[in-house]
Amino acid sequence: MLGFGTLAKKVFGTPNDRKVKASRPLVAQVNALEPKFQAMSDEDLIGKTRELQGRAQSGESLDKLLPEAFANCREAARRALGLRAFDTQLMGGIFLHQGNIAEMKTGEGKTLVATFPAYLNALAGKGVHIVTVNDYLAKRDAGWMSKVFAQLGMTTGVVYPFQQDEEKRAAYQADVTYATNNELGFDYLRDNMKSSVDQMTQRDHFFAIVDEVDSILIDEARTPLIISGPSQDRSELYITLDKFIPELSEEHYKLDEKTRNATFTEEGNEFLENRLRDAGVLPADQTLYDPESTTIVHHVNQALRAHKLFQRDQHYIVRDNEIVLIDEFTGRMMAGRRLSDGLHQAIEAKEGVAIQPENVTLASVTFQNYFRLYDKLGGMTGTAATEAEEFAEIYKLGVVEVPTNRPVQRRDEHDRVYRTAGEKYAAVLETIREANAKGQPILVGTTSIEKSEMLSQMLTKANIPHNVLNAREHEREAYIVAEAGKMGAVTIATNMAGRGTDIQLGGNVEMRVMEELAKTPEAHPDEIRAQVEAEVAAAKKEVQEAGGLFVLATERHESRRIDNQLRGRSGRQGDPGRSLFFLSLEDDLMRIFGSERLEKVLSTLGMKEGEAIVHPWVNKSLERAQAKVEGRNFDIRKQLLKYDDVMNDQRKAVFAQRREIMESEEVAEITADMREQVIADLVEQHMPAKAYAEQWDVAGLKQAVIEQLNMELPVDEWAAEEGSNQDTIRERIQDATDAYMAQKVEQFGAENMNQIEKQVLLQQIDAKWREHLVTLEHLRSVVGFRGYAQRDPLSEYKTEGFQLFERLLDGLRSEVTQQLARIRPLTEAEREQMMRDYLQQQQQTEQSMHAEHEDAEVAEVAGRIPGFDAEDPTTWGNPSRNDPCPCGSGEKFKHCHGRLA
């Protein structure tokens, strides 16, 4: 008996089937135009681009232009690369243009698919970004696909780290720009720290196509991109706060050693408030619960943690007047590694050593919020269906499964579950030996570098030749993956490995041709290619007869998507293949998330020593456990996004204000508005609207006018006049200030004054925003404790974040007004000295400023790999420039031993 849902699907098709069906008429239109475009000359193809650009920019919709644009692009790709796009590739391009994620299996040609929507959308003249996961792929894809775009008369750019600004600007001005997600995010932040529009590199955020979209928008979404630099010296604050901690008794605080956290009790807060007021750290009218106190509360918490949770000679040592951390896993000293958020400075104050300034965030953004800047977004991956809900909710992206060009022939077998890890690995080794004996290529998947090294040692002992992929170097990775489909090849890969290059049965023609040409440069390329193609075709036949690629996974990942990625490496373009997962009850996923139901299933089926249980029930139970973990991770990302949205709204407002100031011819109106608001606030503060004249603080107002506006005005005489009120006094101060500023314009000249106002505005916005970011970080670290008082931390964060932002705006108006009121013409010597100081300061900031996007898991890899020694560089392999330095300094390799190399 069929359920209603199943019956409906049989009659009407799934929502995915309906989307695929709706795209077929468009594909038919493109196919109908093919003969016409084949008959065109190369110049005609470029002429067609110019015609389509004219139509797009005069308002014709891109949807209308799609059939002609796709037909033109297909013909250009055929001529430039010798590749004619399949109908399913056109279909993928249609879904991307519509703002969806095209889920396409491995080997379906995603790199070519991206050219279709990129070309169509680039006709609008606003630039299209194609986003890849690493610099190697960005450069490779740009080099390869630029031939297609050149055939169409369009320009291609590629963005990569340490690129010169002029070159980077030119890359962003191109019709289509290839870049990594990291570089795009950092350029966005850097642009919003520039002082003029012509220094900025990026232009519109119009349309982006994200390759490996699940990796970028889900796996990396939680780690923010940060540009940081040194903060002002706060040594006095750390030393002062440090003195109070020894005075605390046990009823003043609670410790949680498991999470290394410390919190103050009610008594502790009261005691601290009194001591901080006595020391002049906390103003008399302020409590620890006010938003203004966030930074003080944060630093007092860090001082408490430094004293109660970090022990000398256990967590750190003091050497040469410096705190050196100790790695709790290896017991080694981690020279150069520092704790963040002021905790290291708190330990320095506790031990009485020199306090180093902490690095503070100058700008930050998460990928979630960066990619939501685009008017339209599309994405490609082999696996996205399991995270469809998250893509829809956070990015408004639909997921469409694109049919494969040829039916999938791969055989996916049921998982085999063993009692212990030892039994599992023995079975893995035996299975590899059997498949290897008949020459079948094998891709072995592991979940960690540690496990891949262990398995490698087992295979070495068993005399089975193999390659290990640890994603240490992307170029090497591409080469190993390209060779993984040869007869008898055994390749061990961790999750991160095997992206960007297909595993082709019999070997990869392109890689082989490059190799042969490198060996014999004098040979003719066409002859070499013909010879290699014949060899690979023969080898492919052998591999197909041996059963195609065998994907053998030694564990299930907590995300089904990563398992599907690994499985999808086999069975490309209708090739035969096989996939099989080996599990044990000792695996992390089974241990932590395997439900009681799974245990019941296994005990019902009866487990014997050394034997595997293979049953569809087990697969179903495991999928439920994985779905549970995915749901939990989604909730964490969603919660973090809610917090980040508070900062994101403020970031957009500040960056938009900066941009407006940079683009404005004149900013006098902005500074005049600020001045007017400051005067209104001063009058309201000292002469409240509902107060009687005898209650006015006239002396205070007079003093405030001197401090804020640099003018001595007869405010007391005006207040004593018959019939004077708040409005008349405010107008008189306003008129006097306007006249005073008009004099300054005459002194400096209108053009110079405009430049001065611009610079003061930008400098003050940047300074206030940096302070605000630090305060928000501190608020975020302490706001969770509000939950103990039955208050919702998120709504508290929103409320206080908004109050802090209002305070930022008030402070900005006040500082700008004060600075402009005090400027005077400089002598030649003063001007030269000021320029020297400014340039030196800029240089220091740029040298100390660095961009980070570090994954905690990557940083932990060093020190736990068999045969790896942090003090012996010969055991380090080949770290990438942006990997943490294997010496354990905490610096990136390029800033540490890589610099020496």
Short mmCIF file of C-alpha atoms in Angstrom, two decimals, residues 1 205 287 312 351 672 759-760:
data_model
loop_
_atom_site.label_atom_id
_atom_site.label_comp_id
_atom_site.label_asym_id
_atom_site.label_seq_id
_atom_site.Cartn_x
_atom_site.Cartn_y
_atom_site.Cartn_z
CA MET A 1 0.00 0.00 0.00
CA HIS A 205 28.86 42.64 -5.45
CA THR A 287 27.69 49.90 37.65
CA ARG A 312 52.91 28.61 36.52
CA GLU A 351 53.76 37.40 36.98
CA ALA A 672 27.85 71.06 10.08
CA GLN A 759 40.46 63.02 6.68
CA VAL A 760 39.22 63.89 10.19
#
